[in-house]
Amino acid sequence: MPQVLDGLFGLCNRLFNVVIEAADGEAPIWHQDVRYFRVQRQDGTPLASFYLDPYSRPASKRGGAWMDECLGRRTNPDGTHVLPVAYLICNQTPPVEDTPSLMSFEEVETLFHEFGHGLQHMLTTVDEPEAAGISNVEWDAVELPSQFMENWCLDRATLMGMARHWQTNEPLPEDEFQKLRKSRTFNAGLATLRQVHFALSDLRLHSRWTPELGITPDALRRDVATTTTVMEPIPEDQFLCAFGHIFAGGYSAGYYSYKWAEVLSADAFAAFEDAGLDNEQKVQSTGALFRDTVLSLGGSRSPSEVFEAFRGRPASTEALIRHSGLVNA
Ligand SMILES: [Zn+2]
């Protein structure tokens, strides 16, 4: 974990020109394992701070990982600012005696994911709380900064910089790196179809189905399945009865946002690939542009406008399809 945090903070410094430093003891905490950090500009100007509560505590903490705000950015009557404070909660492997927290790759991805949400909260430049940071960002774009950060976990320079043996300092062997890379495209076609099937079923049920249509919701879903599943669902398949997301889970007609956020985040990462991931100057200028658009503008403008301000064009599915291995790179 200490190496992963160094890698993550180093990446943020490289991309967004911010310095992140431990500030344990400067703010009250709710558990001895909670860490506190400050985020500053290169010249020392304070920007934000955050709590990190990294480890699993099954007795007192629910599972999963999440980020939210303690304080949002606002302007005081005297013109000074209240700076954002975020909290990031994970459930990763705790340290045991002399062994530090040895994070799995998935735990690293989760930390980067939540940190992406945190960056959008902390690096906002919007002074109206209702539109600052993660507030008022439309549903289908909220996972853009988080999934964008996940992409860096498989960037060679980023991963190799932090994936070192905790005792011998040996770097991650090349074949392990290649295995990790390949795992991203394993069964990607089926995984893509699955999400498209769910999203289309959801949209069609909510936009087209009425009792007057004369078919059951299940029949409508089976019709969607003819073009979105490899094998048609067996007669006993009653998937809709278990599709809680779109009936009770708040995703009604919004399930597509999972895939759409992947389109946005892959296309955003592709801006760095296009510029050349080994061209340091380009990586830094593209990072600064990402900070000044996606991470700064929050919900003050529509997400498509914010995306276009970063990318110079509307979002394209090309990068996601390429990253998924569905076309030759
Ligand atoms: Zn998220």
mmCIF file of C-alpha atoms and ligand atoms in Angstrom:
data_model
loop_
_atom_site.group_PDB
_atom_site.id
_atom_site.type_symbol
_atom_site.label_atom_id
_atom_site.label_comp_id
_atom_site.label_asym_id
_atom_site.label_seq_id
_atom_site.Cartn_x
_atom_site.Cartn_y
_atom_site.Cartn_z
ATOM 1 C CA MET A 1 0.000 0.000 0.000
ATOM 2 C CA PRO A 2 2.706 2.609 0.725
ATOM 3 C CA GLN A 3 4.129 1.982 -2.775
ATOM 4 C CA VAL A 4 0.704 2.141 -4.367
ATOM 5 C CA LEU A 5 -0.030 5.467 -2.664
ATOM 6 C CA ASP A 6 3.336 6.819 -3.848
ATOM 7 C CA GLY A 7 2.485 5.657 -7.373
ATOM 8 C CA LEU A 8 -1.002 7.152 -7.278
ATOM 9 C CA PHE A 9 0.159 10.480 -5.870
ATOM 10 C CA GLY A 10 3.072 10.580 -8.316
ATOM 11 C CA LEU A 11 0.652 10.018 -11.194
ATOM 12 C CA CYS A 12 -1.587 12.850 -9.941
ATOM 13 C CA ASN A 13 1.445 15.096 -9.761
ATOM 14 C CA ARG A 14 2.438 14.200 -13.302
ATOM 15 C CA LEU A 15 -1.040 14.532 -14.787
ATOM 16 C CA PHE A 16 -2.658 17.285 -12.749
ATOM 17 C CA ASN A 17 0.307 19.168 -11.317
ATOM 18 C CA VAL A 18 -0.842 18.704 -7.715
ATOM 19 C CA VAL A 19 1.195 17.650 -4.689
ATOM 20 C CA ILE A 20 -0.389 15.223 -2.221
ATOM 21 C CA GLU A 21 1.143 14.920 1.230
ATOM 22 C CA ALA A 22 0.290 13.020 4.386
ATOM 23 C CA ALA A 23 -1.194 15.279 7.059
ATOM 24 C CA ASP A 24 -2.023 12.698 9.715
ATOM 25 C CA GLY A 25 -2.850 14.335 13.021
ATOM 26 C CA GLU A 26 -4.087 17.585 11.477
ATOM 27 C CA ALA A 27 -7.734 16.514 11.540
ATOM 28 C CA PRO A 28 -9.807 14.317 13.845
ATOM 29 C CA ILE A 29 -10.270 10.710 12.666
ATOM 30 C CA TRP A 30 -12.880 8.020 13.428
ATOM 31 C CA HIS A 31 -10.547 5.033 13.557
ATOM 32 C CA GLN A 32 -6.810 4.627 14.137
ATOM 33 C CA ASP A 33 -6.285 3.279 10.591
ATOM 34 C CA VAL A 34 -7.766 6.365 8.912
ATOM 35 C CA ARG A 35 -5.244 8.546 7.105
ATOM 36 C CA TYR A 36 -5.530 12.241 6.280
ATOM 37 C CA PHE A 37 -3.880 13.941 3.279
ATOM 38 C CA ARG A 38 -3.556 17.434 1.853
ATOM 39 C CA VAL A 39 -3.718 18.332 -1.839
ATOM 40 C CA GLN A 40 -1.790 21.432 -2.925
ATOM 41 C CA ARG A 41 -0.718 23.208 -6.041
ATOM 42 C CA GLN A 42 2.960 22.902 -6.959
ATOM 43 C CA ASP A 43 3.593 26.316 -5.346
ATOM 44 C CA GLY A 44 2.074 25.184 -2.051
ATOM 45 C CA THR A 45 -1.365 26.803 -2.443
ATOM 46 C CA PRO A 46 -3.806 24.534 -0.602
ATOM 47 C CA LEU A 47 -6.554 23.042 -2.780
ATOM 48 C CA ALA A 48 -8.303 20.345 -0.777
ATOM 49 C CA SER A 49 -7.821 17.473 1.634
ATOM 50 C CA PHE A 50 -9.141 13.961 2.049
ATOM 51 C CA TYR A 51 -9.510 11.058 4.422
ATOM 52 C CA LEU A 52 -8.580 7.536 3.399
ATOM 53 C CA ASP A 53 -10.086 4.670 5.395
ATOM 54 C CA PRO A 54 -8.420 1.804 3.519
ATOM 55 C CA TYR A 55 -8.832 -1.496 5.355
ATOM 56 C CA SER A 56 -11.543 -4.074 5.713
ATOM 57 C CA ARG A 57 -13.188 -4.108 9.193
ATOM 58 C CA PRO A 58 -15.969 -6.675 8.828
ATOM 59 C CA ALA A 59 -17.343 -6.061 12.329
ATOM 60 C CA SER A 60 -18.008 -2.353 11.877
ATOM 61 C CA LYS A 61 -17.852 -1.445 8.181
ATOM 62 C CA ARG A 62 -20.005 -2.525 5.268
ATOM 63 C CA GLY A 63 -18.343 -4.075 2.220
ATOM 64 C CA GLY A 64 -17.457 -2.328 -1.035
ATOM 65 C CA ALA A 65 -15.781 1.007 -1.633
ATOM 66 C CA TRP A 66 -17.175 4.493 -1.877
ATOM 67 C CA MET A 67 -16.310 8.182 -1.898
ATOM 68 C CA ASP A 68 -18.306 11.149 -0.690
ATOM 69 C CA GLU A 69 -17.849 14.685 0.557
ATOM 70 C CA CYS A 70 -17.252 15.990 4.060
ATOM 71 C CA LEU A 71 -17.099 19.620 2.891
ATOM 72 C CA GLY A 72 -17.808 21.116 -0.515
ATOM 73 C CA ARG A 73 -16.064 24.101 -2.068
ATOM 74 C CA ARG A 74 -17.789 27.404 -1.298
ATOM 75 C CA THR A 75 -16.957 31.093 -1.145
ATOM 76 C CA ASN A 76 -17.101 32.835 2.235
ATOM 77 C CA PRO A 77 -18.664 36.338 2.459
ATOM 78 C CA ASP A 78 -15.121 37.786 2.704
ATOM 79 C CA GLY A 79 -14.136 36.183 -0.616
ATOM 80 C CA THR A 80 -12.008 33.396 0.865
ATOM 81 C CA HIS A 81 -12.869 29.783 0.081
ATOM 82 C CA VAL A 82 -13.939 26.784 2.087
ATOM 83 C CA LEU A 83 -11.809 24.064 0.509
ATOM 84 C CA PRO A 84 -13.249 20.660 -0.369
ATOM 85 C CA VAL A 85 -12.713 17.705 1.937
ATOM 86 C CA ALA A 86 -13.477 14.199 0.674
ATOM 87 C CA TYR A 87 -13.495 10.761 2.219
ATOM 88 C CA LEU A 88 -12.529 7.574 0.418
ATOM 89 C CA ILE A 89 -13.515 4.266 1.938
ATOM 90 C CA CYS A 90 -12.100 0.918 0.783
ATOM 91 C CA ASN A 91 -12.132 -2.614 2.138
ATOM 92 C CA GLN A 92 -8.676 -3.785 1.234
ATOM 93 C CA THR A 93 -6.365 -6.286 2.876
ATOM 94 C CA PRO A 94 -5.202 -4.910 6.243
ATOM 95 C CA PRO A 95 -1.576 -5.041 7.406
ATOM 96 C CA VAL A 96 -0.720 -7.928 9.738
ATOM 97 C CA GLU A 97 2.029 -7.385 12.302
ATOM 98 C CA ASP A 98 5.157 -6.513 10.277
ATOM 99 C CA THR A 99 3.534 -7.170 6.909
ATOM 100 C CA PRO A 100 2.124 -4.045 5.213
ATOM 101 C CA SER A 101 -1.202 -4.122 3.380
ATOM 102 C CA LEU A 102 -0.412 -6.291 0.331
ATOM 103 C CA MET A 103 -2.967 -5.083 -2.181
ATOM 104 C CA SER A 104 -4.410 -7.279 -4.917
ATOM 105 C CA PHE A 105 -4.620 -5.769 -8.393
ATOM 106 C CA GLU A 106 -8.405 -5.380 -7.941
ATOM 107 C CA GLU A 107 -7.832 -3.482 -4.705
ATOM 108 C CA VAL A 108 -5.456 -1.136 -6.518
ATOM 109 C CA GLU A 109 -8.064 -0.574 -9.243
ATOM 110 C CA THR A 110 -10.694 0.134 -6.599
ATOM 111 C CA LEU A 111 -8.464 2.673 -4.882
ATOM 112 C CA PHE A 112 -7.737 4.429 -8.198
ATOM 113 C CA HIS A 113 -11.474 4.350 -9.007
ATOM 114 C CA GLU A 114 -12.543 6.011 -5.766
ATOM 115 C CA PHE A 115 -9.656 8.441 -6.044
ATOM 116 C CA GLY A 116 -10.999 9.521 -9.460
ATOM 117 C CA HIS A 117 -14.325 10.425 -7.830
ATOM 118 C CA GLY A 118 -12.367 12.194 -5.109
ATOM 119 C CA LEU A 119 -10.345 14.236 -7.620
ATOM 120 C CA GLN A 120 -13.518 15.550 -9.253
ATOM 121 C CA HIS A 121 -14.689 16.724 -5.840
ATOM 122 C CA MET A 122 -11.337 18.138 -4.745
ATOM 123 C CA LEU A 123 -10.116 19.843 -7.921
ATOM 124 C CA THR A 124 -13.363 21.629 -8.739
ATOM 125 C CA THR A 125 -13.118 25.310 -9.587
ATOM 126 C CA VAL A 126 -16.880 25.896 -9.388
ATOM 127 C CA ASP A 127 -17.947 28.078 -6.458
ATOM 128 C CA GLU A 128 -21.659 27.237 -6.455
ATOM 129 C CA PRO A 129 -22.004 24.166 -4.191
ATOM 130 C CA GLU A 130 -24.949 22.764 -6.175
ATOM 131 C CA ALA A 131 -22.812 22.483 -9.312
ATOM 132 C CA ALA A 132 -19.334 22.030 -7.829
ATOM 133 C CA GLY A 133 -17.346 18.798 -7.947
ATOM 134 C CA ILE A 134 -19.507 15.693 -8.138
ATOM 135 C CA SER A 135 -22.768 17.650 -7.653
ATOM 136 C CA ASN A 136 -25.242 17.962 -10.506
ATOM 137 C CA VAL A 137 -23.143 15.795 -12.831
ATOM 138 C CA GLU A 138 -25.584 13.882 -14.996
ATOM 139 C CA TRP A 139 -25.962 10.212 -14.192
ATOM 140 C CA ASP A 140 -24.327 8.832 -17.306
ATOM 141 C CA ALA A 141 -21.102 10.800 -16.755
ATOM 142 C CA VAL A 142 -20.477 10.373 -13.013
ATOM 143 C CA GLU A 143 -18.217 7.354 -13.538
ATOM 144 C CA LEU A 144 -16.003 9.135 -16.076
ATOM 145 C CA PRO A 145 -13.268 10.376 -13.687
ATOM 146 C CA SER A 146 -13.298 7.138 -11.663
ATOM 147 C CA GLN A 147 -13.023 4.733 -14.602
ATOM 148 C CA PHE A 148 -10.545 7.097 -16.255
ATOM 149 C CA MET A 149 -8.212 6.665 -13.274
ATOM 150 C CA GLU A 150 -8.627 2.864 -13.379
ATOM 151 C CA ASN A 151 -7.143 2.870 -16.877
ATOM 152 C CA TRP A 152 -3.797 3.979 -15.441
ATOM 153 C CA CYS A 153 -3.480 0.776 -13.412
ATOM 154 C CA LEU A 154 -2.498 -1.044 -16.608
ATOM 155 C CA ASP A 155 -0.294 1.741 -17.937
ATOM 156 C CA ARG A 156 3.177 0.218 -17.968
ATOM 157 C CA ALA A 157 5.036 3.139 -16.395
ATOM 158 C CA THR A 158 2.403 3.624 -13.683
ATOM 159 C CA LEU A 159 2.041 -0.055 -12.798
ATOM 160 C CA MET A 160 5.745 -0.933 -12.959
ATOM 161 C CA GLY A 161 6.511 2.076 -10.775
ATOM 162 C CA MET A 162 4.431 0.680 -7.912
ATOM 163 C CA ALA A 163 4.249 -3.098 -8.445
ATOM 164 C CA ARG A 164 7.375 -4.132 -6.592
ATOM 165 C CA HIS A 165 7.967 -6.985 -4.202
ATOM 166 C CA TRP A 166 7.584 -5.560 -0.700
ATOM 167 C CA GLN A 167 10.711 -7.320 0.643
ATOM 168 C CA THR A 168 13.102 -7.638 -2.302
ATOM 169 C CA ASN A 169 11.922 -4.582 -4.269
ATOM 170 C CA GLU A 170 11.893 -6.775 -7.405
ATOM 171 C CA PRO A 171 9.697 -5.371 -10.175
ATOM 172 C CA LEU A 172 6.628 -7.230 -11.434
ATOM 173 C CA PRO A 173 7.839 -9.861 -13.954
ATOM 174 C CA GLU A 174 7.015 -9.046 -17.556
ATOM 175 C CA ASP A 175 4.920 -12.196 -18.083
ATOM 176 C CA GLU A 176 2.744 -11.302 -15.081
ATOM 177 C CA PHE A 177 2.219 -7.854 -16.570
ATOM 178 C CA GLN A 178 1.199 -9.425 -19.886
ATOM 179 C CA LYS A 179 -1.225 -11.767 -18.089
ATOM 180 C CA LEU A 180 -2.859 -8.792 -16.379
ATOM 181 C CA ARG A 181 -3.164 -7.034 -19.738
ATOM 182 C CA LYS A 182 -4.733 -10.102 -21.330
ATOM 183 C CA SER A 183 -7.205 -10.521 -18.477
ATOM 184 C CA ARG A 184 -8.791 -7.240 -19.554
ATOM 185 C CA THR A 185 -9.878 -8.662 -22.884
ATOM 186 C CA PHE A 186 -10.816 -12.153 -21.659
ATOM 187 C CA ASN A 187 -14.400 -12.866 -22.763
ATOM 188 C CA ALA A 188 -14.800 -9.153 -23.497
ATOM 189 C CA GLY A 189 -17.215 -9.842 -26.357
ATOM 190 C CA LEU A 190 -19.608 -11.724 -24.086
ATOM 191 C CA ALA A 191 -19.242 -9.146 -21.332
ATOM 192 C CA THR A 192 -20.037 -6.340 -23.792
ATOM 193 C CA LEU A 193 -23.059 -8.143 -25.212
ATOM 194 C CA ARG A 194 -24.345 -8.833 -21.703
ATOM 195 C CA GLN A 195 -24.333 -5.148 -20.794
ATOM 196 C CA VAL A 196 -25.880 -4.176 -24.132
ATOM 197 C CA HIS A 197 -28.597 -6.780 -23.592
ATOM 198 C CA PHE A 198 -29.400 -5.435 -20.129
ATOM 199 C CA ALA A 199 -29.310 -1.810 -21.290
ATOM 200 C CA LEU A 200 -31.521 -2.367 -24.334
ATOM 201 C CA SER A 201 -34.024 -4.469 -22.379
ATOM 202 C CA ASP A 202 -34.235 -1.682 -19.809
ATOM 203 C CA LEU A 203 -34.654 1.113 -22.371
ATOM 204 C CA ARG A 204 -37.237 -0.763 -24.451
ATOM 205 C CA LEU A 205 -39.284 -1.818 -21.425
ATOM 206 C CA HIS A 206 -39.431 1.728 -20.141
ATOM 207 C CA SER A 207 -39.941 3.430 -23.500
ATOM 208 C CA ARG A 208 -42.048 0.975 -25.525
ATOM 209 C CA TRP A 209 -43.820 -1.522 -23.339
ATOM 210 C CA THR A 210 -47.483 -0.909 -22.449
ATOM 211 C CA PRO A 211 -50.189 -3.484 -21.614
ATOM 212 C CA GLU A 212 -51.856 -2.564 -24.953
ATOM 213 C CA LEU A 213 -48.814 -3.907 -26.778
ATOM 214 C CA GLY A 214 -50.246 -7.368 -26.187
ATOM 215 C CA ILE A 215 -46.958 -9.040 -25.278
ATOM 216 C CA THR A 216 -45.440 -9.699 -21.888
ATOM 217 C CA PRO A 217 -42.372 -7.797 -20.691
ATOM 218 C CA ASP A 218 -40.581 -11.149 -20.815
ATOM 219 C CA ALA A 219 -41.488 -11.579 -24.500
ATOM 220 C CA LEU A 220 -40.135 -8.101 -25.217
ATOM 221 C CA ARG A 221 -36.888 -8.970 -23.460
ATOM 222 C CA ARG A 222 -36.646 -12.223 -25.459
ATOM 223 C CA ASP A 223 -37.031 -10.179 -28.626
ATOM 224 C CA VAL A 224 -34.093 -7.998 -27.526
ATOM 225 C CA ALA A 225 -32.183 -11.216 -26.830
ATOM 226 C CA THR A 226 -32.356 -12.306 -30.472
ATOM 227 C CA THR A 227 -29.661 -9.764 -31.358
ATOM 228 C CA THR A 228 -27.857 -9.429 -28.013
ATOM 229 C CA THR A 229 -27.214 -12.975 -26.769
ATOM 230 C CA VAL A 230 -25.179 -15.755 -28.359
ATOM 231 C CA MET A 231 -27.505 -18.460 -27.063
ATOM 232 C CA GLU A 232 -31.159 -17.602 -26.638
ATOM 233 C CA PRO A 233 -32.383 -17.626 -23.005
ATOM 234 C CA ILE A 234 -33.871 -21.005 -22.007
ATOM 235 C CA PRO A 235 -37.676 -21.028 -21.371
ATOM 236 C CA GLU A 236 -37.138 -21.200 -17.593
ATOM 237 C CA ASP A 237 -35.038 -18.017 -17.688
ATOM 238 C CA GLN A 238 -36.929 -15.359 -15.685
ATOM 239 C CA PHE A 239 -34.107 -12.836 -15.566
ATOM 240 C CA LEU A 240 -36.404 -9.789 -15.495
ATOM 241 C CA CYS A 241 -37.757 -10.885 -12.099
ATOM 242 C CA ALA A 242 -34.245 -10.509 -10.730
ATOM 243 C CA PHE A 243 -33.290 -7.323 -12.608
ATOM 244 C CA GLY A 244 -33.726 -5.216 -9.484
ATOM 245 C CA HIS A 245 -31.605 -2.375 -10.867
ATOM 246 C CA ILE A 246 -34.293 -1.180 -13.250
ATOM 247 C CA PHE A 247 -37.381 -1.656 -11.083
ATOM 248 C CA ALA A 248 -36.325 -0.931 -7.520
ATOM 249 C CA GLY A 249 -32.692 0.103 -7.848
ATOM 250 C CA GLY A 250 -33.022 3.537 -9.388
ATOM 251 C CA TYR A 251 -31.572 2.604 -12.765
ATOM 252 C CA SER A 252 -34.888 2.702 -14.630
ATOM 253 C CA ALA A 253 -34.020 3.563 -18.245
ATOM 254 C CA GLY A 254 -30.560 4.368 -16.918
ATOM 255 C CA TYR A 255 -28.789 1.015 -16.959
ATOM 256 C CA TYR A 256 -27.035 2.034 -20.188
ATOM 257 C CA SER A 257 -24.992 4.488 -18.137
ATOM 258 C CA TYR A 258 -22.627 1.685 -17.064
ATOM 259 C CA LYS A 259 -21.546 1.126 -20.653
ATOM 260 C CA TRP A 260 -21.712 4.801 -21.593
ATOM 261 C CA ALA A 261 -19.365 5.754 -18.761
ATOM 262 C CA GLU A 262 -16.931 3.151 -20.138
ATOM 263 C CA VAL A 263 -17.162 4.794 -23.565
ATOM 264 C CA LEU A 264 -16.365 8.187 -22.039
ATOM 265 C CA SER A 265 -13.523 6.979 -19.829
ATOM 266 C CA ALA A 266 -11.886 4.869 -22.563
ATOM 267 C CA ASP A 267 -12.092 7.760 -25.009
ATOM 268 C CA ALA A 268 -10.638 10.124 -22.407
ATOM 269 C CA PHE A 269 -7.720 7.755 -21.785
ATOM 270 C CA ALA A 270 -7.239 7.450 -25.551
ATOM 271 C CA ALA A 271 -6.417 11.170 -25.636
ATOM 272 C CA PHE A 272 -3.243 10.229 -23.740
ATOM 273 C CA GLU A 273 -2.582 7.239 -25.991
ATOM 274 C CA ASP A 274 -2.994 9.432 -29.076
ATOM 275 C CA ALA A 275 -0.517 11.929 -27.662
ATOM 276 C CA GLY A 276 1.907 9.079 -26.832
ATOM 277 C CA LEU A 277 2.116 7.664 -23.305
ATOM 278 C CA ASP A 278 5.903 8.033 -23.394
ATOM 279 C CA ASN A 279 5.804 11.663 -24.503
ATOM 280 C CA GLU A 280 6.079 13.291 -21.083
ATOM 281 C CA GLN A 281 5.319 16.811 -22.253
ATOM 282 C CA LYS A 282 2.141 15.686 -24.060
ATOM 283 C CA VAL A 283 1.029 13.536 -21.112
ATOM 284 C CA GLN A 284 1.368 16.566 -18.839
ATOM 285 C CA SER A 285 -0.436 18.999 -21.145
ATOM 286 C CA THR A 286 -3.248 16.495 -21.808
ATOM 287 C CA GLY A 287 -3.483 15.890 -18.046
ATOM 288 C CA ALA A 288 -3.742 19.615 -17.392
ATOM 289 C CA LEU A 289 -6.543 19.874 -19.938
ATOM 290 C CA PHE A 290 -8.378 16.949 -18.283
ATOM 291 C CA ARG A 291 -8.003 18.710 -14.913
ATOM 292 C CA ASP A 292 -9.256 22.036 -16.306
ATOM 293 C CA THR A 293 -12.324 20.451 -17.936
ATOM 294 C CA VAL A 294 -13.587 17.129 -16.551
ATOM 295 C CA LEU A 295 -12.175 17.537 -13.031
ATOM 296 C CA SER A 296 -12.803 21.292 -12.700
ATOM 297 C CA LEU A 297 -16.185 22.051 -14.193
ATOM 298 C CA GLY A 298 -18.297 19.580 -12.209
ATOM 299 C CA GLY A 299 -21.979 19.912 -12.988
ATOM 300 C CA SER A 300 -21.703 23.548 -14.108
ATOM 301 C CA ARG A 301 -22.034 22.549 -17.768
ATOM 302 C CA SER A 302 -23.579 19.554 -19.494
ATOM 303 C CA PRO A 303 -21.271 16.510 -19.489
ATOM 304 C CA SER A 304 -21.186 16.369 -23.294
ATOM 305 C CA GLU A 305 -19.989 19.995 -23.403
ATOM 306 C CA VAL A 306 -17.359 19.268 -20.747
ATOM 307 C CA PHE A 307 -16.206 16.187 -22.650
ATOM 308 C CA GLU A 308 -15.959 18.105 -25.899
ATOM 309 C CA ALA A 309 -13.990 20.848 -24.177
ATOM 310 C CA PHE A 310 -11.463 18.156 -23.237
ATOM 311 C CA ARG A 311 -11.457 16.011 -26.350
ATOM 312 C CA GLY A 312 -12.215 18.652 -28.996
ATOM 313 C CA ARG A 313 -14.999 16.442 -30.377
ATOM 314 C CA PRO A 314 -17.951 14.351 -29.146
ATOM 315 C CA ALA A 315 -17.260 10.987 -27.479
ATOM 316 C CA SER A 316 -16.434 8.050 -29.751
ATOM 317 C CA THR A 317 -16.824 4.305 -29.068
ATOM 318 C CA GLU A 318 -13.625 3.472 -30.966
ATOM 319 C CA ALA A 319 -11.306 3.448 -27.942
ATOM 320 C CA LEU A 320 -13.535 1.206 -25.814
ATOM 321 C CA ILE A 321 -13.916 -1.327 -28.611
ATOM 322 C CA ARG A 322 -10.149 -1.285 -29.156
ATOM 323 C CA HIS A 323 -9.349 -1.593 -25.419
ATOM 324 C CA SER A 324 -11.786 -4.510 -25.173
ATOM 325 C CA GLY A 325 -9.781 -6.326 -27.834
ATOM 326 C CA LEU A 326 -12.779 -6.528 -30.178
ATOM 327 C CA VAL A 327 -10.804 -5.065 -33.076
ATOM 328 C CA ASN A 328 -7.114 -5.266 -33.799
ATOM 329 C CA ALA A 329 -5.256 -2.306 -32.323
HETATM 330 ZN ZN ZN B 1 -17.704 4.824 -8.985
#
